Amino acid sequence: EPEVTQTPSHQVTQMGQEVILRCVPISNHLYFYWYRQILGQKVEFLVSFYNNEISEKSEIFDDQFSVERPDGSNFTLKIRSTKLEDSAMYFCASSAWDGRVSNEKLFFGSGTQLSVL
Amino acid sequence: DAKTTQPNSMESNEEEPVHLPCNHSTISGTDYIHWYRQLPSQGPEYVIHGLTSNVNNRMASLAIAEDRKSSTLILHRATLRDAAVYYCILRDGQTGANNLFFGTGTRLTVIP
């Protein structure tokens, strides 16, 4: 079955540094998402992306965060100046959502563990 | 999105059926009921979803109450690999982005 791939699996950075988390969504999918999960807490929605623009974003997704689809295959999450509280597992997801119930499901990657020191 | 209520944890013996309940008393007519699970150290994984009728797939069955205020995810024969956190999520079918908002879910422990 096709899958969403994320790189790197682990990223360690110093506070204040910029990080870019990378994702390759499933090739025919149109919607892309980023979620995060702080250790021991629930999975939190960050942002959804469709047709080269942000569709919806949460309160967490402030000016420090940005997303981009730089080419036909990659989807990236950039954190401009990392803070200690950005340490979390970041999950990318994609969906073939086109309004039909049969295409509702989200496919998640295995995540990137970001550690901010 | 409307709120769901699930037990924090449940246990099941291996190879026995598991019924995972979810209450959603404020569900609206356009809310779809989704179930995802998260295996240890992995991303969430789709299990099943439905609107009004019961649904079956190769992973599980979804039983939806007639008034839609509750639903039950049924794993017909639990295996050790089914140990995970199971999330019941409502999604408004009228919105465009198909975003999902996760709660705290039910942690299922499968006993060998």
mmCIF file of C-alpha atoms in Angstrom:
data_model
loop_
_atom_site.group_PDB
_atom_site.id
_atom_site.type_symbol
_atom_site.label_atom_id
_atom_site.label_comp_id
_atom_site.label_asym_id
_atom_site.label_seq_id
_atom_site.Cartn_x
_atom_site.Cartn_y
_atom_site.Cartn_z
ATOM 1 C CA GLU A 1 0.000 0.000 0.000
ATOM 2 C CA PRO A 2 1.332 3.508 -0.741
ATOM 3 C CA GLU A 3 2.590 5.392 2.273
ATOM 4 C CA VAL A 4 3.547 8.828 3.489
ATOM 5 C CA THR A 5 7.257 9.124 4.160
ATOM 6 C CA GLN A 6 8.895 11.583 6.512
ATOM 7 C CA THR A 7 12.510 12.576 6.907
ATOM 8 C CA PRO A 8 14.455 12.719 9.098
ATOM 9 C CA SER A 9 13.072 10.334 11.702
ATOM 10 C CA HIS A 10 14.897 12.266 14.423
ATOM 11 C CA GLN A 11 16.090 15.855 14.433
ATOM 12 C CA VAL A 12 18.008 17.564 17.195
ATOM 13 C CA THR A 13 18.436 21.324 17.122
ATOM 14 C CA GLN A 14 19.472 24.199 19.316
ATOM 15 C CA MET A 15 16.888 26.662 20.569
ATOM 16 C CA GLY A 16 16.541 29.563 18.147
ATOM 17 C CA GLN A 17 17.627 27.577 15.119
ATOM 18 C CA GLU A 18 15.473 27.002 12.043
ATOM 19 C CA VAL A 19 14.365 23.489 11.179
ATOM 20 C CA ILE A 20 12.665 22.040 8.127
ATOM 21 C CA LEU A 21 10.747 18.806 8.409
ATOM 22 C CA ARG A 22 10.137 16.998 5.165
ATOM 23 C CA CYS A 23 7.340 14.810 3.949
ATOM 24 C CA VAL A 24 6.504 12.999 0.747
ATOM 25 C CA PRO A 25 2.719 12.559 0.599
ATOM 26 C CA ILE A 26 1.044 9.796 -1.380
ATOM 27 C CA SER A 27 1.359 10.779 -5.024
ATOM 28 C CA ASN A 28 -2.258 11.279 -6.105
ATOM 29 C CA HIS A 29 -3.383 12.960 -2.887
ATOM 30 C CA LEU A 30 -4.547 16.552 -2.878
ATOM 31 C CA TYR A 31 -4.784 17.496 0.800
ATOM 32 C CA PHE A 32 -1.776 17.623 3.087
ATOM 33 C CA TYR A 33 -1.589 18.072 6.844
ATOM 34 C CA TRP A 34 0.809 18.527 9.709
ATOM 35 C CA TYR A 35 0.039 17.339 13.226
ATOM 36 C CA ARG A 36 2.208 17.209 16.302
ATOM 37 C CA GLN A 37 2.223 15.150 19.486
ATOM 38 C CA ILE A 38 4.074 16.265 22.566
ATOM 39 C CA LEU A 39 5.261 13.294 24.621
ATOM 40 C CA GLY A 40 2.371 11.801 26.582
ATOM 41 C CA GLN A 41 -0.207 14.167 25.110
ATOM 42 C CA LYS A 42 -2.791 13.978 22.355
ATOM 43 C CA VAL A 43 -2.250 14.410 18.635
ATOM 44 C CA GLU A 44 -2.777 18.096 17.772
ATOM 45 C CA PHE A 45 -3.770 19.541 14.409
ATOM 46 C CA LEU A 46 -1.432 22.215 13.077
ATOM 47 C CA VAL A 47 -2.360 22.965 9.478
ATOM 48 C CA SER A 48 -4.009 21.665 6.331
ATOM 49 C CA PHE A 49 -2.900 22.565 2.811
ATOM 50 C CA TYR A 50 -4.701 22.326 -0.511
ATOM 51 C CA ASN A 51 -4.059 23.730 -3.955
ATOM 52 C CA ASN A 52 -0.832 25.395 -2.836
ATOM 53 C CA GLU A 53 -2.325 27.326 0.013
ATOM 54 C CA ILE A 54 -3.231 26.866 3.646
ATOM 55 C CA SER A 55 -6.770 25.578 4.017
ATOM 56 C CA GLU A 56 -7.032 25.754 7.795
ATOM 57 C CA LYS A 57 -4.628 26.292 10.677
ATOM 58 C CA SER A 58 -4.793 25.977 14.439
ATOM 59 C CA GLU A 59 -3.785 28.471 17.118
ATOM 60 C CA ILE A 60 -0.528 26.563 17.511
ATOM 61 C CA PHE A 61 0.454 27.397 13.922
ATOM 62 C CA ASP A 62 1.712 30.922 14.561
ATOM 63 C CA ASP A 63 4.110 33.103 12.563
ATOM 64 C CA GLN A 64 7.030 30.855 13.506
ATOM 65 C CA PHE A 65 5.580 28.084 11.376
ATOM 66 C CA SER A 66 5.247 27.881 7.619
ATOM 67 C CA VAL A 67 4.458 25.171 5.102
ATOM 68 C CA GLU A 68 5.449 24.774 1.512
ATOM 69 C CA ARG A 69 5.110 22.403 -1.378
ATOM 70 C CA PRO A 70 8.369 23.248 -3.142
ATOM 71 C CA ASP A 71 7.933 20.737 -5.947
ATOM 72 C CA GLY A 72 5.495 18.101 -7.104
ATOM 73 C CA SER A 73 6.339 15.591 -4.417
ATOM 74 C CA ASN A 74 7.541 17.206 -1.189
ATOM 75 C CA PHE A 75 5.621 18.978 1.564
ATOM 76 C CA THR A 76 7.626 20.773 4.228
ATOM 77 C CA LEU A 77 7.066 22.290 7.644
ATOM 78 C CA LYS A 78 9.479 25.048 8.661
ATOM 79 C CA ILE A 79 9.908 26.336 12.177
ATOM 80 C CA ARG A 80 11.830 29.601 11.962
ATOM 81 C CA SER A 81 13.181 29.960 15.494
ATOM 82 C CA THR A 82 12.661 26.846 17.550
ATOM 83 C CA LYS A 83 11.659 26.965 21.187
ATOM 84 C CA LEU A 84 12.008 24.287 23.843
ATOM 85 C CA GLU A 85 8.248 23.728 23.744
ATOM 86 C CA ASP A 86 8.435 22.831 20.041
ATOM 87 C CA SER A 87 9.937 19.492 21.037
ATOM 88 C CA ALA A 88 7.435 16.914 19.831
ATOM 89 C CA MET A 89 6.730 14.211 17.280
ATOM 90 C CA TYR A 90 5.559 15.841 14.069
ATOM 91 C CA PHE A 91 3.310 13.828 11.790
ATOM 92 C CA CYS A 92 2.601 14.550 8.154
ATOM 93 C CA ALA A 93 -0.572 13.206 6.582
ATOM 94 C CA SER A 94 -2.214 13.244 3.193
ATOM 95 C CA SER A 95 -5.674 12.547 1.866
ATOM 96 C CA ALA A 96 -7.343 11.996 -1.469
ATOM 97 C CA TRP A 97 -10.307 13.973 -0.157
ATOM 98 C CA ASP A 98 -12.484 15.206 -2.993
ATOM 99 C CA GLY A 99 -15.804 15.486 -1.206
ATOM 100 C CA ARG A 100 -16.558 11.793 -1.500
ATOM 101 C CA VAL A 101 -16.970 9.658 1.626
ATOM 102 C CA SER A 102 -14.803 6.919 0.160
ATOM 103 C CA ASN A 103 -11.801 9.285 0.033
ATOM 104 C CA GLU A 104 -12.130 10.702 3.534
ATOM 105 C CA LYS A 105 -9.356 8.862 5.255
ATOM 106 C CA LEU A 106 -6.052 10.412 6.211
ATOM 107 C CA PHE A 107 -2.801 8.527 5.773
ATOM 108 C CA PHE A 108 -0.131 9.408 8.313
ATOM 109 C CA GLY A 109 3.627 9.098 8.166
ATOM 110 C CA SER A 110 5.724 7.617 10.957
ATOM 111 C CA GLY A 111 6.720 11.039 12.191
ATOM 112 C CA THR A 112 9.807 13.132 12.866
ATOM 113 C CA GLN A 113 10.870 13.405 16.493
ATOM 114 C CA LEU A 114 12.091 16.954 17.015
ATOM 115 C CA SER A 115 14.206 17.642 20.070
ATOM 116 C CA VAL A 116 15.028 21.275 20.848
ATOM 117 C CA LEU A 117 17.905 21.713 23.287
ATOM 118 C CA ASP B 1 -16.227 19.638 15.827
ATOM 119 C CA ALA B 2 -18.517 17.898 18.293
ATOM 120 C CA LYS B 3 -16.989 16.214 21.312
ATOM 121 C CA THR B 4 -16.607 12.495 21.929
ATOM 122 C CA THR B 5 -16.184 10.633 25.212
ATOM 123 C CA GLN B 6 -14.222 7.388 25.474
ATOM 124 C CA PRO B 7 -12.946 5.323 28.400
ATOM 125 C CA ASN B 8 -9.302 6.024 29.135
ATOM 126 C CA SER B 9 -8.314 2.382 28.975
ATOM 127 C CA MET B 10 -9.600 -1.115 28.327
ATOM 128 C CA GLU B 11 -8.177 -4.610 28.456
ATOM 129 C CA SER B 12 -8.914 -7.623 26.339
ATOM 130 C CA ASN B 13 -7.679 -11.178 26.161
ATOM 131 C CA GLU B 14 -5.980 -12.231 22.975
ATOM 132 C CA GLU B 15 -8.263 -13.825 20.372
ATOM 133 C CA GLU B 16 -11.404 -12.514 22.052
ATOM 134 C CA PRO B 17 -13.703 -9.821 20.638
ATOM 135 C CA VAL B 18 -13.274 -6.241 21.838
ATOM 136 C CA HIS B 19 -15.996 -3.614 21.975
ATOM 137 C CA LEU B 20 -14.674 -0.072 22.259
ATOM 138 C CA PRO B 21 -17.423 2.424 23.108
ATOM 139 C CA CYS B 22 -17.703 6.080 22.155
ATOM 140 C CA ASN B 23 -20.329 8.578 23.256
ATOM 141 C CA HIS B 24 -21.121 11.578 21.093
ATOM 142 C CA SER B 25 -24.401 12.926 22.418
ATOM 143 C CA THR B 26 -24.046 16.293 20.633
ATOM 144 C CA ILE B 27 -23.452 14.782 17.197
ATOM 145 C CA SER B 28 -25.056 16.662 14.312
ATOM 146 C CA GLY B 29 -26.734 15.172 11.292
ATOM 147 C CA THR B 30 -23.732 15.842 9.056
ATOM 148 C CA ASP B 31 -21.037 14.499 11.419
ATOM 149 C CA TYR B 32 -19.204 11.397 10.261
ATOM 150 C CA ILE B 33 -17.853 9.032 12.933
ATOM 151 C CA HIS B 34 -14.210 8.149 12.351
ATOM 152 C CA TRP B 35 -11.990 5.689 14.202
ATOM 153 C CA TYR B 36 -8.228 5.833 14.050
ATOM 154 C CA ARG B 37 -5.655 3.992 16.109
ATOM 155 C CA GLN B 38 -2.089 4.740 17.065
ATOM 156 C CA LEU B 39 0.259 1.843 17.608
ATOM 157 C CA PRO B 40 3.269 2.499 19.882
ATOM 158 C CA SER B 41 5.808 4.848 18.277
ATOM 159 C CA GLN B 42 3.787 5.178 15.075
ATOM 160 C CA GLY B 43 1.513 7.697 13.410
ATOM 161 C CA PRO B 44 -2.253 7.363 13.591
ATOM 162 C CA GLU B 45 -3.797 4.780 11.295
ATOM 163 C CA TYR B 46 -7.272 4.808 9.794
ATOM 164 C CA VAL B 47 -9.557 2.042 11.030
ATOM 165 C CA ILE B 48 -13.090 2.741 9.848
ATOM 166 C CA HIS B 49 -15.714 5.443 9.466
ATOM 167 C CA GLY B 50 -19.457 5.758 8.959
ATOM 168 C CA LEU B 51 -22.437 8.083 9.057
ATOM 169 C CA THR B 52 -25.599 6.197 9.984
ATOM 170 C CA SER B 53 -25.384 2.552 8.981
ATOM 171 C CA ASN B 54 -23.130 -0.064 10.513
ATOM 172 C CA VAL B 55 -19.911 -0.579 8.579
ATOM 173 C CA ASN B 56 -17.562 -3.515 8.169
ATOM 174 C CA ASN B 57 -14.063 -3.722 6.740
ATOM 175 C CA ARG B 58 -11.133 -6.082 7.035
ATOM 176 C CA MET B 59 -9.907 -4.419 10.221
ATOM 177 C CA ALA B 60 -13.055 -3.911 12.249
ATOM 178 C CA SER B 61 -16.783 -3.252 12.425
ATOM 179 C CA LEU B 62 -18.491 -0.026 13.417
ATOM 180 C CA ALA B 63 -21.861 -0.250 15.111
ATOM 181 C CA ILE B 64 -23.746 3.053 15.242
ATOM 182 C CA ALA B 65 -26.682 3.527 17.589
ATOM 183 C CA GLU B 66 -30.005 4.356 16.004
ATOM 184 C CA ASP B 67 -30.017 7.836 17.548
ATOM 185 C CA ARG B 68 -26.322 8.238 16.567
ATOM 186 C CA LYS B 69 -25.442 9.425 20.068
ATOM 187 C CA SER B 70 -23.022 6.553 20.535
ATOM 188 C CA SER B 71 -21.026 4.071 18.520
ATOM 189 C CA THR B 72 -18.914 0.986 19.138
ATOM 190 C CA LEU B 73 -15.789 -0.165 17.384
ATOM 191 C CA ILE B 74 -15.644 -3.942 17.289
ATOM 192 C CA LEU B 75 -12.444 -5.892 16.842
ATOM 193 C CA HIS B 76 -13.603 -9.428 16.205
ATOM 194 C CA ARG B 77 -10.504 -11.236 17.465
ATOM 195 C CA ALA B 78 -7.955 -9.139 19.292
ATOM 196 C CA THR B 79 -4.318 -9.843 18.581
ATOM 197 C CA LEU B 80 -1.252 -8.497 20.356
ATOM 198 C CA ARG B 81 -0.754 -6.200 17.370
ATOM 199 C CA ASP B 82 -4.070 -4.505 18.149
ATOM 200 C CA ALA B 83 -2.653 -2.988 21.330
ATOM 201 C CA ALA B 84 -2.919 0.729 20.618
ATOM 202 C CA VAL B 85 -4.704 3.948 21.464
ATOM 203 C CA TYR B 86 -8.051 4.070 19.664
ATOM 204 C CA TYR B 87 -9.533 7.438 18.784
ATOM 205 C CA CYS B 88 -13.184 8.132 18.037
ATOM 206 C CA ILE B 89 -13.462 11.392 16.087
ATOM 207 C CA LEU B 90 -16.394 13.292 14.634
ATOM 208 C CA ARG B 91 -15.914 15.173 11.406
ATOM 209 C CA ASP B 92 -18.465 17.564 9.940
ATOM 210 C CA GLY B 93 -19.170 16.406 6.416
ATOM 211 C CA GLN B 94 -20.111 19.939 5.399
ATOM 212 C CA THR B 95 -16.658 21.440 5.928
ATOM 213 C CA GLY B 96 -14.102 21.437 3.172
ATOM 214 C CA ALA B 97 -10.730 20.444 4.547
ATOM 215 C CA ASN B 98 -11.389 17.028 6.077
ATOM 216 C CA ASN B 99 -9.350 17.940 9.163
ATOM 217 C CA LEU B 100 -9.458 15.599 12.126
ATOM 218 C CA PHE B 101 -9.212 16.690 15.751
ATOM 219 C CA PHE B 102 -8.002 13.976 18.085
ATOM 220 C CA GLY B 103 -9.066 13.477 21.684
ATOM 221 C CA THR B 104 -7.274 11.360 24.274
ATOM 222 C CA GLY B 105 -8.698 8.049 23.036
ATOM 223 C CA THR B 106 -8.872 4.620 24.669
ATOM 224 C CA ARG B 107 -5.687 2.741 25.366
ATOM 225 C CA LEU B 108 -6.320 -0.932 24.582
ATOM 226 C CA THR B 109 -4.146 -3.519 26.273
ATOM 227 C CA VAL B 110 -4.259 -7.044 24.844
ATOM 228 C CA ILE B 111 -3.380 -9.785 27.306
ATOM 229 C CA PRO B 112 -1.715 -12.908 25.873
#
